[in-house]
Coordinates of N, CA and C in Angstrom, one line a residue:
Chain A
M30 N 1.1 -1.3 -0.2 CA 0.3 0.0 0.0 C 0.7 0.8 -0.3
G31 N 1.0 2.2 -0.4 CA 0.9 3.6 -1.0 C 1.1 4.1 -2.3
F32 N 1.8 5.0 -2.4 CA 1.6 6.2 -3.4 C 3.2 6.0 -4.2
Q33 N 3.2 5.6 -5.6 CA 4.2 5.5 -6.4 C 4.1 6.5 -7.9
V34 N 5.0 8.0 -8.0 CA 5.5 8.6 -8.1 C 6.0 8.5 -9.1
I35 N 5.7 9.0 -10.1 CA 6.3 8.9 -11.7 C 6.3 10.3 -12.7
K36 N 7.5 10.2 -13.5 CA 7.0 11.0 -14.6 C 6.5 10.6 -16.3
E37 N 5.8 10.7 -16.7 CA 5.1 10.3 -17.9 C 5.3 11.6 -19.3
N38 N 5.7 11.5 -20.1 CA 5.6 13.0 -21.0 C 5.6 14.1 -20.5
G39 N 6.4 14.7 -18.9 CA 5.8 16.1 -18.8 C 4.7 16.0 -17.4
V40 N 4.4 15.2 -17.5 CA 3.4 14.7 -16.7 C 3.5 13.5 -15.2
T41 N 3.0 14.8 -14.0 CA 3.6 13.6 -12.7 C 2.1 12.9 -12.4
V42 N 2.9 11.6 -12.3 CA 1.4 10.4 -12.3 C 2.0 9.4 -11.2
V43 N 0.3 9.8 -10.5 CA 0.7 9.6 -8.7 C -0.4 7.8 -8.6
A44 N 0.3 6.9 -8.5 CA -0.6 5.8 -8.7 C -1.2 5.3 -7.2
V45 N -1.8 5.1 -7.0 CA -2.4 5.1 -5.3 C -2.5 3.3 -5.6
E46 N -2.0 3.1 -4.3 CA -2.1 1.5 -4.1 C -2.6 1.6 -2.5
G47 N -3.6 0.1 -2.9 CA -4.7 -0.4 -1.7 C -6.0 0.7 -1.3
Q48 N -5.5 1.7 -0.5 CA -6.7 2.7 0.1 C -6.4 4.0 -0.2
L49 N -6.9 5.4 0.0 CA -6.9 6.5 0.2 C -7.7 7.2 0.6
I50 N -7.7 6.8 2.6 CA -8.5 7.3 3.8 C -7.8 8.2 4.7
V51 N -8.3 8.2 5.2 CA -8.2 9.6 6.6 C -6.6 9.0 7.1
G52 N -6.2 7.3 7.0 CA -4.7 7.6 7.7 C -3.4 7.7 6.6
N53 N -4.0 7.9 5.6 CA -2.8 7.8 4.5 C -2.8 9.4 3.5
R54 N -4.0 10.0 3.7 CA -4.1 11.4 2.8 C -3.1 12.3 3.2
Q55 N -2.5 12.4 3.9 CA -1.7 13.3 4.2 C -0.2 12.6 3.5
E56 N 0.2 11.5 3.5 CA 1.1 11.3 2.4 C 1.4 11.7 0.9
L57 N -0.3 11.7 0.6 CA -0.1 12.0 -0.8 C 0.1 13.0 -1.0
K58 N -0.9 14.1 0.1 CA -1.1 15.7 0.0 C 0.5 15.8 -0.3
Q59 N 1.5 15.7 0.6 CA 2.9 15.6 0.8 C 3.5 15.7 -0.2
K60 N 2.9 14.3 -0.8 CA 3.9 13.9 -2.3 C 3.6 15.0 -3.4
V61 N 2.3 15.1 -3.5 CA 2.1 16.0 -4.7 C 2.2 17.2 -4.0
L62 N 2.2 18.3 -3.3 CA 3.0 19.3 -3.0 C 4.1 19.8 -2.9
E63 N 5.0 18.8 -2.6 CA 6.4 18.4 -3.2 C 6.7 18.4 -4.5
E64 N 5.9 18.0 -5.2 CA 6.1 18.1 -6.5 C 5.5 19.6 -7.3
L65 N 4.6 20.0 -6.8 CA 3.9 21.3 -6.8 C 5.0 22.3 -6.8
E66 N 5.7 22.0 -5.5 CA 6.6 23.3 -5.2 C 8.1 23.4 -5.8
N67 N 8.2 22.0 -6.6 CA 9.4 21.8 -7.3 C 8.6 22.0 -9.0
G68 N 8.1 22.9 -8.9 CA 7.3 23.3 -10.7 C 6.8 22.3 -11.1
E69 N 6.6 21.5 -11.0 CA 5.4 20.5 -12.0 C 4.2 21.5 -11.5
R70 N 3.3 20.8 -12.9 CA 2.2 21.8 -12.9 C 0.9 20.7 -13.2
K71 N 1.3 19.7 -14.3 CA 0.5 19.0 -14.2 C 0.3 17.3 -13.6
F72 N -0.9 17.3 -13.4 CA -0.8 15.6 -12.5 C -2.1 14.9 -13.3
V73 N -1.7 13.6 -12.8 CA -2.8 12.7 -13.0 C -2.7 11.8 -12.0
V74 N -3.9 11.1 -10.9 CA -4.0 10.2 -10.1 C -4.5 9.4 -11.0
D75 N -3.8 8.0 -10.3 CA -4.4 6.7 -11.2 C -4.6 5.5 -10.1
F76 N -6.5 5.4 -9.9 CA -6.5 4.5 -9.2 C -7.1 3.2 -9.7
D77 N -5.7 2.8 -10.8 CA -6.3 1.1 -11.2 C -5.6 0.2 -10.3
Q78 N -4.9 0.6 -9.0 CA -4.6 -0.6 -8.2 C -5.3 0.0 -6.6
T79 N -6.2 0.9 -6.5 CA -7.1 1.0 -5.7 C -8.1 0.5 -5.6
G80 N -8.6 0.3 -3.7 CA -9.5 -0.6 -3.5 C -11.0 0.8 -3.0
Y81 N -10.4 1.7 -1.9 CA -11.5 2.1 -1.9 C -10.9 3.5 -1.4
I82 N -11.8 4.8 -1.3 CA -11.9 5.7 -0.8 C -12.5 6.4 0.0
D83 N -12.3 6.8 1.2 CA -13.0 7.5 2.1 C -13.2 9.3 1.9
S84 N -13.7 9.8 2.6 CA -14.2 11.0 2.5 C -13.0 12.4 2.6
S85 N -12.6 11.5 3.4 CA -10.9 12.0 3.9 C -10.1 12.0 2.5
G86 N -10.4 11.2 1.8 CA -9.4 11.1 0.7 C -9.9 11.9 -0.2
L87 N -11.5 11.8 -0.4 CA -12.3 13.0 -1.6 C -11.3 14.1 -1.2
G88 N -11.4 14.5 0.0 CA -11.0 16.0 0.5 C -9.6 16.4 -0.1
V89 N -8.5 15.4 0.6 CA -7.7 15.6 -0.2 C -7.9 16.0 -1.9
L90 N -8.1 15.2 -2.8 CA -8.3 15.6 -4.2 C -8.4 16.9 -4.0
V91 N -9.7 17.1 -3.8 CA -10.8 18.4 -3.7 C -9.3 19.8 -3.4
S92 N -9.0 19.5 -2.2 CA -7.8 20.3 -1.6 C -6.7 20.8 -2.5
L93 N -5.6 19.3 -3.5 CA -4.9 19.0 -4.0 C -5.0 20.0 -5.5
S94 N -6.4 19.7 -6.2 CA -7.4 20.5 -7.2 C -7.3 22.3 -7.4
K95 N -7.4 22.3 -6.0 CA -8.0 23.8 -6.1 C -6.0 24.3 -5.9
K96 N -5.2 23.7 -5.4 CA -4.5 24.3 -5.4 C -3.2 24.2 -6.1
I97 N -3.1 23.0 -7.0 CA -2.6 22.8 -8.1 C -3.2 24.0 -9.2
R98 N -4.4 24.7 -9.4 CA -5.2 24.9 -10.2 C -4.5 26.5 -10.2
E99 N -4.7 27.2 -8.5 CA -4.3 28.1 -7.9 C -2.6 28.5 -8.8
Q100 N -2.0 27.4 -9.3 CA -0.7 27.7 -9.5 C -0.3 27.3 -10.7
G101 N -1.5 27.7 -11.5 CA -1.6 27.3 -12.6 C -2.1 26.3 -13.5
G102 N -2.0 24.9 -12.7 CA -1.8 23.5 -13.4 C -3.5 23.0 -13.4
E103 N -2.9 21.4 -13.8 CA -4.3 20.6 -13.4 C -4.5 19.4 -13.3
L104 N -5.5 19.0 -12.2 CA -5.0 17.2 -12.0 C -6.6 16.7 -12.8
R105 N -5.8 15.7 -12.9 CA -6.9 14.7 -13.2 C -6.7 13.4 -12.8
L106 N -7.8 12.5 -12.8 CA -8.0 11.5 -12.2 C -8.3 10.4 -13.0
A107 N -7.5 9.4 -13.3 CA -7.9 8.4 -14.3 C -8.2 6.4 -13.4
N108 N -8.7 6.2 -14.3 CA -8.9 4.5 -13.7 C -9.5 4.3 -12.7
L109 N -11.0 5.4 -12.3 CA -11.8 5.0 -11.5 C -12.4 3.8 -11.7
N110 N -12.5 2.3 -10.9 CA -13.3 1.4 -10.9 C -15.2 1.9 -10.6
E111 N -16.1 1.0 -11.1 CA -17.0 1.5 -10.9 C -17.3 1.4 -9.4
D112 N -17.0 1.1 -8.2 CA -17.3 1.2 -6.9 C -16.6 3.0 -6.7
L113 N -15.7 2.9 -7.3 CA -15.1 4.4 -6.8 C -16.0 5.7 -7.8
R114 N -16.1 5.1 -8.7 CA -17.2 6.4 -9.9 C -18.1 6.6 -9.0
T115 N -18.8 5.2 -8.4 CA -20.2 5.9 -8.0 C -20.1 7.0 -6.7
L116 N -18.4 6.8 -5.7 CA -18.6 7.7 -4.5 C -18.6 9.2 -5.0
F117 N -17.5 9.2 -6.3 CA -17.6 10.8 -6.9 C -18.6 10.9 -7.3
E118 N -19.6 9.8 -7.8 CA -21.2 10.3 -8.9 C -21.6 10.7 -7.1
L119 N -21.9 9.9 -6.6 CA -22.7 10.3 -5.3 C -22.4 11.8 -4.4
T120 N -21.2 12.1 -4.4 CA -20.9 13.5 -3.6 C -21.0 14.3 -5.0
K121 N -20.9 14.5 -6.1 CA -20.9 15.2 -7.5 C -19.7 15.9 -7.7
L122 N -18.7 15.0 -6.9 CA -17.6 15.4 -7.8 C -17.0 15.1 -8.6
D123 N -17.5 14.3 -9.5 CA -17.8 14.1 -10.7 C -17.7 15.3 -11.5
T124 N -18.1 16.4 -11.2 CA -18.6 17.8 -11.8 C -16.9 17.9 -11.9
L125 N -17.0 18.1 -10.6 CA -15.4 18.9 -10.4 C -14.2 18.6 -10.9
F126 N -14.2 17.1 -11.6 CA -12.8 16.5 -11.5 C -13.0 16.0 -13.3
K127 N -11.9 16.4 -14.1 CA -11.5 16.0 -14.9 C -11.2 14.4 -15.1
I128 N -11.9 13.2 -15.3 CA -11.7 11.4 -14.9 C -11.9 11.4 -16.1
A129 N -10.8 10.0 -16.3 CA -11.1 9.8 -17.3 C -10.6 7.8 -17.5
D130 N -11.0 7.2 -18.8 CA -11.2 5.9 -18.0 C -9.7 5.3 -17.8
S131 N -8.4 6.1 -18.5 CA -7.3 5.0 -18.9 C -6.5 6.6 -18.5
R132 N -5.2 5.4 -18.4 CA -3.4 6.8 -17.8 C -3.6 7.7 -18.7
S133 N -3.7 6.4 -20.2 CA -2.8 7.5 -21.6 C -4.5 8.7 -22.0
E134 N -5.5 8.1 -21.4 CA -6.3 9.2 -21.7 C -6.3 10.5 -21.1
A135 N -6.5 10.3 -19.8 CA -6.3 11.0 -18.8 C -4.6 12.1 -19.2
L136 N -3.5 11.3 -20.1 CA -2.5 12.2 -20.5 C -2.3 12.8 -21.5
Q137 N -3.7 12.4 -22.4 CA -3.5 13.5 -23.7 C -4.3 14.5 -23.4
G138 N -3.3 15.4 -24.1 CA -4.1 17.0 -24.3 C -3.8 17.9 -22.9
L139 N -2.7 16.6 -21.8 CA -2.6 17.8 -20.7 C -1.6 18.3 -20.6
Chain B
M19 N -24.8 -18.4 10.8 CA -24.5 -18.6 12.2 C -24.2 -16.4 12.6
D20 N -24.6 -16.8 13.3 CA -24.0 -14.8 14.0 C -22.9 -15.0 14.2
T21 N -22.5 -13.8 13.5 CA -20.9 -13.2 14.4 C -21.1 -12.4 15.0
E22 N -20.5 -12.3 16.5 CA -20.7 -10.8 16.9 C -19.0 -10.4 17.5
L23 N -18.3 -9.8 17.3 CA -17.1 -9.4 17.0 C -16.8 -7.8 17.9
V24 N -16.1 -7.9 18.7 CA -16.0 -6.5 19.7 C -14.3 -5.7 19.5
L25 N -14.2 -4.6 18.9 CA -12.8 -4.2 19.1 C -12.7 -2.9 20.0
E26 N -11.9 -2.5 20.7 CA -11.3 -1.3 21.3 C -10.3 -1.1 20.7
L27 N -10.6 0.4 19.9 CA -9.2 0.4 19.5 C -8.8 1.9 19.9
P28 N -7.0 2.5 19.7 CA -6.9 3.3 20.0 C -7.3 4.7 19.2
N29 N -7.4 5.9 19.8 CA -7.9 6.6 19.0 C -6.1 6.9 17.9
D30 N -6.7 6.4 17.2 CA -5.4 6.9 16.2 C -6.1 6.4 15.0
I31 N -5.7 7.8 14.2 CA -6.3 7.2 12.4 C -5.9 6.0 12.0
R32 N -4.7 6.2 11.9 CA -3.1 5.1 11.5 C -4.1 3.6 11.3
T33 N -5.5 3.4 12.6 CA -5.2 1.8 12.7 C -6.7 1.9 12.2
I34 N -6.9 2.6 11.1 CA -8.7 2.5 11.0 C -8.4 1.5 9.7
G35 N -7.3 1.8 8.9 CA -7.1 0.7 7.6 C -7.3 -0.7 8.1
H36 N -6.6 -1.0 9.0 CA -6.3 -2.3 9.5 C -7.4 -2.6 10.6
A37 N -8.7 -2.2 11.0 CA -9.1 -2.3 12.0 C -10.6 -2.7 10.7
V38 N -10.7 -1.8 9.5 CA -11.6 -2.4 8.6 C -11.7 -3.5 7.9
D39 N -10.2 -3.3 8.0 CA -9.3 -5.2 7.1 C -10.1 -6.4 8.1
Y40 N -9.7 -5.7 9.4 CA -9.9 -6.8 10.0 C -11.4 -7.3 10.1
V41 N -12.1 -6.3 10.7 CA -13.4 -6.7 10.7 C -14.3 -7.6 9.3
M42 N -13.5 -7.2 7.9 CA -13.6 -7.4 6.5 C -13.4 -9.3 6.8
E43 N -12.6 -9.4 6.9 CA -11.6 -10.7 6.9 C -12.4 -11.5 8.1
R44 N -13.1 -11.1 8.9 CA -13.8 -12.0 10.0 C -15.0 -12.3 9.4
C45 N -15.7 -10.9 8.5 CA -17.2 -11.3 7.9 C -17.4 -12.3 7.0
T46 N -16.1 -13.6 6.8 CA -16.7 -14.8 5.8 C -17.5 -15.3 5.2
A47 N -18.7 -15.2 6.5 CA -20.1 -15.4 6.2 C -20.6 -14.6 5.0
C48 N -19.9 -13.3 5.3 CA -20.6 -12.3 3.6 C -20.2 -12.7 2.0
S49 N -19.0 -13.6 2.3 CA -17.9 -13.3 1.2 C -18.9 -13.4 -0.4
E50 N -19.9 -14.2 -0.3 CA -20.7 -13.9 -1.5 C -21.5 -12.6 -1.8
H51 N -21.3 -11.6 -0.4 CA -21.6 -10.4 -1.0 C -20.6 -9.2 -1.1
A52 N -19.4 -9.7 -1.5 CA -18.2 -9.6 -1.5 C -17.9 -8.0 -2.1
Q53 N -18.6 -7.6 -2.6 CA -18.7 -6.8 -4.0 C -19.7 -5.5 -3.1
K54 N -21.1 -6.0 -2.6 CA -21.5 -4.9 -1.5 C -20.8 -4.3 -0.3
L55 N -20.0 -5.7 0.3 CA -19.6 -5.4 1.6 C -18.4 -4.2 1.1
D56 N -17.4 -4.9 0.1 CA -16.0 -3.7 -0.3 C -16.5 -2.5 0.1
L57 N -17.4 -2.3 -1.0 CA -18.0 -0.8 -1.3 C -19.0 -0.1 0.2
N58 N -19.6 -0.2 0.3 CA -20.4 -0.1 1.5 C -19.8 -0.3 2.5
F59 N -20.0 -1.1 3.1 CA -19.8 -1.5 4.4 C -18.6 -0.9 4.9
R60 N -17.3 -1.0 3.8 CA -16.4 -0.3 3.8 C -16.1 0.6 4.5
V61 N -16.6 1.2 3.3 CA -16.2 3.0 3.7 C -17.4 3.4 4.6
G62 N -18.3 2.8 4.5 CA -19.5 3.5 5.9 C -18.9 3.3 7.4
L63 N -17.8 2.0 7.6 CA -16.8 1.9 8.9 C -16.0 3.1 8.8
T64 N -15.3 3.0 7.9 CA -14.4 4.0 8.2 C -14.8 5.1 8.2
E65 N -15.4 5.9 7.2 CA -16.3 7.5 7.9 C -17.1 7.3 9.8
A66 N -17.6 6.3 10.0 CA -17.4 6.2 10.9 C -16.7 6.6 12.1
L67 N -15.4 5.7 11.7 CA -14.3 5.1 12.9 C -13.6 6.9 12.7
S68 N -13.6 7.3 11.4 CA -12.8 8.3 11.5 C -13.4 9.6 12.0
N69 N -14.6 9.8 12.0 CA -15.7 10.5 13.0 C -15.5 10.9 14.3
A70 N -15.5 9.1 14.6 CA -15.5 9.0 15.9 C -13.5 9.6 16.4
M71 N -12.5 9.3 16.3 CA -11.4 9.6 16.0 C -11.3 11.1 16.1
L72 N -11.4 11.4 14.9 CA -11.2 13.2 14.5 C -12.1 13.8 15.5
Y73 N -13.3 13.6 15.0 CA -14.4 14.9 16.0 C -15.0 14.2 17.2
G74 N -15.8 13.1 17.2 CA -15.8 12.7 18.4 C -14.9 13.0 19.8
N75 N -13.6 12.3 19.4 CA -13.0 11.8 20.5 C -11.3 13.3 20.7
A76 N -11.9 13.7 19.2 CA -11.5 15.2 19.1 C -9.5 15.0 19.5
E77 N -9.3 14.2 18.7 CA -7.9 13.3 18.1 C -7.1 13.3 19.9
D78 N -7.8 13.2 20.8 CA -7.4 12.8 21.9 C -6.9 11.4 22.1
P79 N -5.5 11.4 22.1 CA -4.6 10.0 21.9 C -5.0 8.7 23.3
A80 N -5.5 9.9 24.0 CA -5.8 9.1 25.4 C -7.4 8.1 25.6
K81 N -8.2 8.7 24.7 CA -9.4 7.7 24.2 C -9.5 7.2 23.7
R82 N -10.9 6.5 23.5 CA -10.7 4.9 22.7 C -11.9 4.7 21.7
V83 N -12.0 4.1 21.4 CA -13.1 3.5 20.0 C -13.7 2.5 19.9
R84 N -14.9 2.0 20.7 CA -15.1 0.5 21.0 C -16.0 0.4 19.4
V85 N -16.1 -0.7 18.7 CA -16.6 -1.3 17.5 C -17.3 -2.8 17.6
E86 N -18.2 -2.2 17.7 CA -18.8 -3.9 17.6 C -20.1 -3.7 16.7
V87 N -19.8 -5.6 16.1 CA -20.0 -5.9 14.5 C -21.1 -7.0 15.6
V88 N -22.4 -7.0 14.1 CA -23.0 -8.5 14.4 C -23.6 -8.6 13.3
V89 N -23.4 -9.7 12.8 CA -23.8 -10.3 11.4 C -24.8 -11.5 11.9
A90 N -26.1 -11.1 11.8 CA -27.3 -11.6 12.2 C -28.3 -12.0 10.8
G91 N -27.3 -13.3 10.2 CA -29.1 -14.1 8.8 C -28.0 -12.9 7.9
S92 N -29.1 -12.3 7.3 CA -28.5 -11.7 6.0 C -28.0 -9.7 6.4
E93 N -28.1 -9.6 7.6 CA -28.1 -8.4 8.0 C -26.3 -8.0 9.1
I94 N -26.2 -7.2 8.4 CA -24.5 -6.6 9.1 C -24.9 -5.1 10.5
T95 N -24.8 -5.4 11.4 CA -24.8 -5.0 11.7 C -23.5 -3.7 12.6
A96 N -23.1 -2.8 12.9 CA -21.9 -2.1 13.4 C -22.3 -1.1 14.2
R97 N -21.6 -1.0 15.5 CA -21.8 0.5 16.5 C -20.7 1.0 16.9
I98 N -20.6 2.1 16.5 CA -19.2 2.6 16.8 C -19.2 3.5 17.4
T99 N -18.4 3.7 18.3 CA -18.7 4.5 20.4 C -17.7 5.0 20.1
D100 N -17.8 6.6 20.2 CA -16.2 7.3 20.6 C -16.9 7.5 22.4
E101 N -15.5 8.2 23.4 CA -15.9 8.7 24.3 C -15.9 10.2 24.5
G102 N -16.5 11.0 23.4 CA -16.6 11.9 23.4 C -18.5 12.7 23.7
S103 N -18.7 13.8 23.0 CA -19.8 14.8 24.1 C -20.6 14.9 23.2
G104 N -20.1 14.3 22.3 CA -21.8 14.2 21.1 C -21.5 15.2 20.3
F105 N -22.6 14.4 19.3 CA -22.7 16.1 18.4 C -24.3 16.0 17.7
D106 N -24.8 17.0 16.9 CA -25.8 17.2 16.2 C -26.0 16.4 14.8
P107 N -26.1 15.0 14.0 CA -26.0 14.6 13.4 C -27.2 15.4 12.2
D108 N -27.8 16.4 12.8 CA -29.2 17.2 11.7 C -28.2 18.8 11.6
E109 N -27.1 18.7 11.9 CA -27.0 19.8 11.6 C -25.7 19.8 10.4
V110 N -25.4 18.7 10.2 CA -24.3 19.1 9.2 C -24.8 18.7 7.5
P111 N -24.5 19.9 6.9 CA -24.6 20.7 5.4 C -24.6 19.5 4.7
D112 N -26.1 19.6 3.5 CA -25.6 18.6 2.4 C -24.6 18.9 1.5
P113 N -23.4 18.2 1.2 CA -22.4 18.9 0.7 C -22.4 18.4 -0.6
T114 N -23.3 18.2 -1.4 CA -23.6 18.5 -2.8 C -24.3 19.3 -3.5
T115 N -24.5 20.7 -2.4 CA -24.8 21.5 -3.0 C -23.7 22.4 -3.3
P116 N -23.6 22.8 -4.8 CA -22.8 23.9 -5.4 C -21.2 24.4 -4.6
A117 N -22.1 25.0 -3.4 CA -21.5 25.9 -2.9 C -20.5 25.3 -1.6
N118 N -21.4 24.2 -1.7 CA -20.0 22.8 -0.4 C -19.6 21.6 -1.5
V119 N -19.8 21.7 -2.2 CA -19.2 20.1 -3.6 C -17.4 20.8 -3.9
V120 N -17.9 22.2 -3.3 CA -16.1 22.6 -3.5 C -15.6 22.6 -2.3
K121 N -15.9 22.2 -0.9 CA -15.0 22.3 -0.2 C -14.4 20.7 0.5
T122 N -13.7 20.8 0.8 CA -12.6 20.0 1.4 C -13.3 18.8 2.2
G123 N -14.4 19.3 3.1 CA -14.8 18.3 4.1 C -16.5 18.2 4.3
G124 N -16.9 17.2 5.0 CA -18.3 17.9 5.3 C -19.0 16.3 4.4
R125 N -18.0 15.1 4.2 CA -18.7 14.2 3.4 C -18.8 13.0 4.2
G126 N -18.6 13.2 5.5 CA -18.5 11.7 6.0 C -19.8 10.8 5.9
I127 N -20.5 11.6 6.9 CA -22.0 11.3 7.1 C -22.7 11.4 6.3
F128 N -22.6 11.8 5.0 CA -23.4 11.8 4.1 C -23.2 10.2 3.0
L129 N -22.1 10.2 3.3 CA -21.8 9.1 2.7 C -22.5 7.7 3.7
M130 N -21.8 8.0 4.8 CA -22.4 6.9 5.3 C -23.8 6.7 5.3
R131 N -24.9 7.7 4.9 CA -26.1 7.6 4.9 C -26.4 6.9 3.7
S132 N -25.8 7.7 2.7 CA -25.9 7.0 1.3 C -25.9 5.7 1.1
L133 N -24.7 5.1 2.0 CA -24.4 3.5 1.6 C -24.7 2.4 2.1
L134 N -25.4 3.1 3.1 CA -25.8 1.8 4.1 C -27.7 2.1 4.5
D135 N -27.9 1.1 5.0 CA -29.3 0.8 5.0 C -29.9 1.4 5.8
E136 N -29.6 1.5 7.3 CA -29.7 2.3 8.8 C -28.4 3.1 8.4
V137 N -28.9 4.7 9.5 CA -27.4 4.6 10.3 C -28.5 5.9 11.1
T138 N -27.9 5.2 12.2 CA -28.9 6.1 13.6 C -27.8 6.5 14.8
F139 N -27.8 7.9 15.1 CA -26.9 7.5 16.1 C -27.9 8.0 17.4
N140 N -27.2 7.8 18.5 CA -27.9 8.2 19.9 C -28.4 9.2 20.5
E141 N -28.8 9.3 21.2 CA -29.6 10.7 21.9 C -28.0 11.6 22.0
Q142 N -27.7 11.1 22.5 CA -26.1 12.1 23.4 C -25.5 12.0 21.7
G143 N -25.1 11.5 21.0 CA -24.3 11.6 19.5 C -23.2 11.5 19.2
N144 N -23.0 10.3 20.2 CA -21.4 10.0 20.5 C -21.3 8.6 19.9
S145 N -22.2 7.9 19.7 CA -22.5 6.5 18.9 C -23.4 5.8 17.6
V146 N -23.2 5.7 17.1 CA -23.4 5.8 15.5 C -23.5 4.0 15.2
T147 N -24.8 3.5 15.0 CA -25.3 2.3 14.6 C -25.8 2.1 12.8
L148 N -24.7 1.8 12.4 CA -25.0 1.3 10.3 C -25.5 -0.4 10.5
V149 N -26.2 -0.3 10.0 CA -26.9 -1.6 9.5 C -27.0 -1.3 7.8
L150 N -26.4 -3.0 7.0 CA -26.6 -3.0 5.5 C -27.1 -4.5 5.3
R151 N -28.1 -4.7 4.7 CA -29.1 -5.5 4.1 C -28.6 -5.9 2.9
L152 N -27.9 -7.7 3.2 CA -27.3 -8.5 2.1 C -27.9 -8.6 1.6
E153 N -29.2 -8.9 1.5 CA -30.4 -9.9 0.6 C -31.8 -9.3 0.7
S154 N -31.2 -7.7 0.3 CA -32.4 -7.2 0.4 C -32.8 -7.6 -0.8
G155 N -32.3 -7.7 -2.6 CA -32.8 -7.8 -3.6 C -31.9 -6.3 -4.3
D156 N -30.8 -5.9 -3.4 CA -30.3 -4.9 -3.9 C -28.9 -5.0 -4.4
S157 N -28.7 -4.3 -5.7 CA -27.1 -4.6 -6.1 C -26.5 -3.7 -5.6
P158 N -24.8 -3.5 -5.8 CA -24.2 -2.6 -5.6 C -24.3 -1.3 -6.0
D159 N -24.8 -1.4 -7.4 CA -25.3 0.2 -8.3 C -26.6 0.4 -7.6
D160 N -26.8 -0.3 -6.5 CA -28.8 0.4 -5.8 C -28.1 2.0 -4.4
V161 N -27.0 1.6 -4.6 CA -26.2 2.9 -4.0 C -27.0 4.3 -4.4
S162 N -26.8 4.2 -5.5 CA -27.3 5.5 -6.0 C -28.6 6.0 -6.0
D163 N -29.6 5.1 -5.7 CA -30.9 5.4 -5.3 C -30.9 5.8 -3.7
G164 N -30.8 5.0 -3.5 CA -30.0 5.5 -1.7 C -30.2 6.8 -1.4
A165 N -29.1 7.1 -2.1 CA -28.6 8.7 -2.3 C -29.7 9.6 -2.1
R166 N -30.7 8.9 -3.6 CA -31.4 10.1 -3.9 C -32.8 10.1 -2.9
A167 N -33.0 9.4 -1.8 CA -33.9 8.6 -0.9 C -33.9 10.2 0.3

């Protein structure tokens, strides 16, 4: 369980392995903010290996998206399975994020 | 067979993921409903524990959270109790309004109510009981219906 950060075509891709919940959300936040401070502006969070997300995990994504936009950047989400999409739809956060079906789709045009 | 499980957790949010995994592993009788449990019950229990530790017990490491889980037939019930003074769950605003959807918090109780069949608080507001019915004819997709209710 953890977060894998890689660079792909000038985009910082963060893969969430396991879960994104109250107990590890700060780790994700710290990793993304470090990249933002280093000048990175384009981000994709990839949920291909993610089991579940709680409200704290959703909240940290909202917070990061706002901070990235304030710096002129963009955060996209990719590979949400049916359960995870349900969470975004229930909370209407699907209206706030650009959600791609795959990492490659998320990277297109970013 | 009915299953009863009681956990006393330290007030440490790092224990939540492990505690939820432990409860899910013990609920082997529910394996045929794994998908619904994986989303609805797992997220609901995580939210309840998170609320208990962060807000109920106000992150006080000296306090504890009690978890009681009963699987009776097709119904799984979890009661989560903290040592705080409680709160009024009806005062929590709707997180899906245009003004609130951009906020970073305030979705926990909404998710519990959306994903579970029953969510009830005791009068003091320091104990929440979650009920998920496994053979109600619902598919996991039915959570969206619950959200509209």
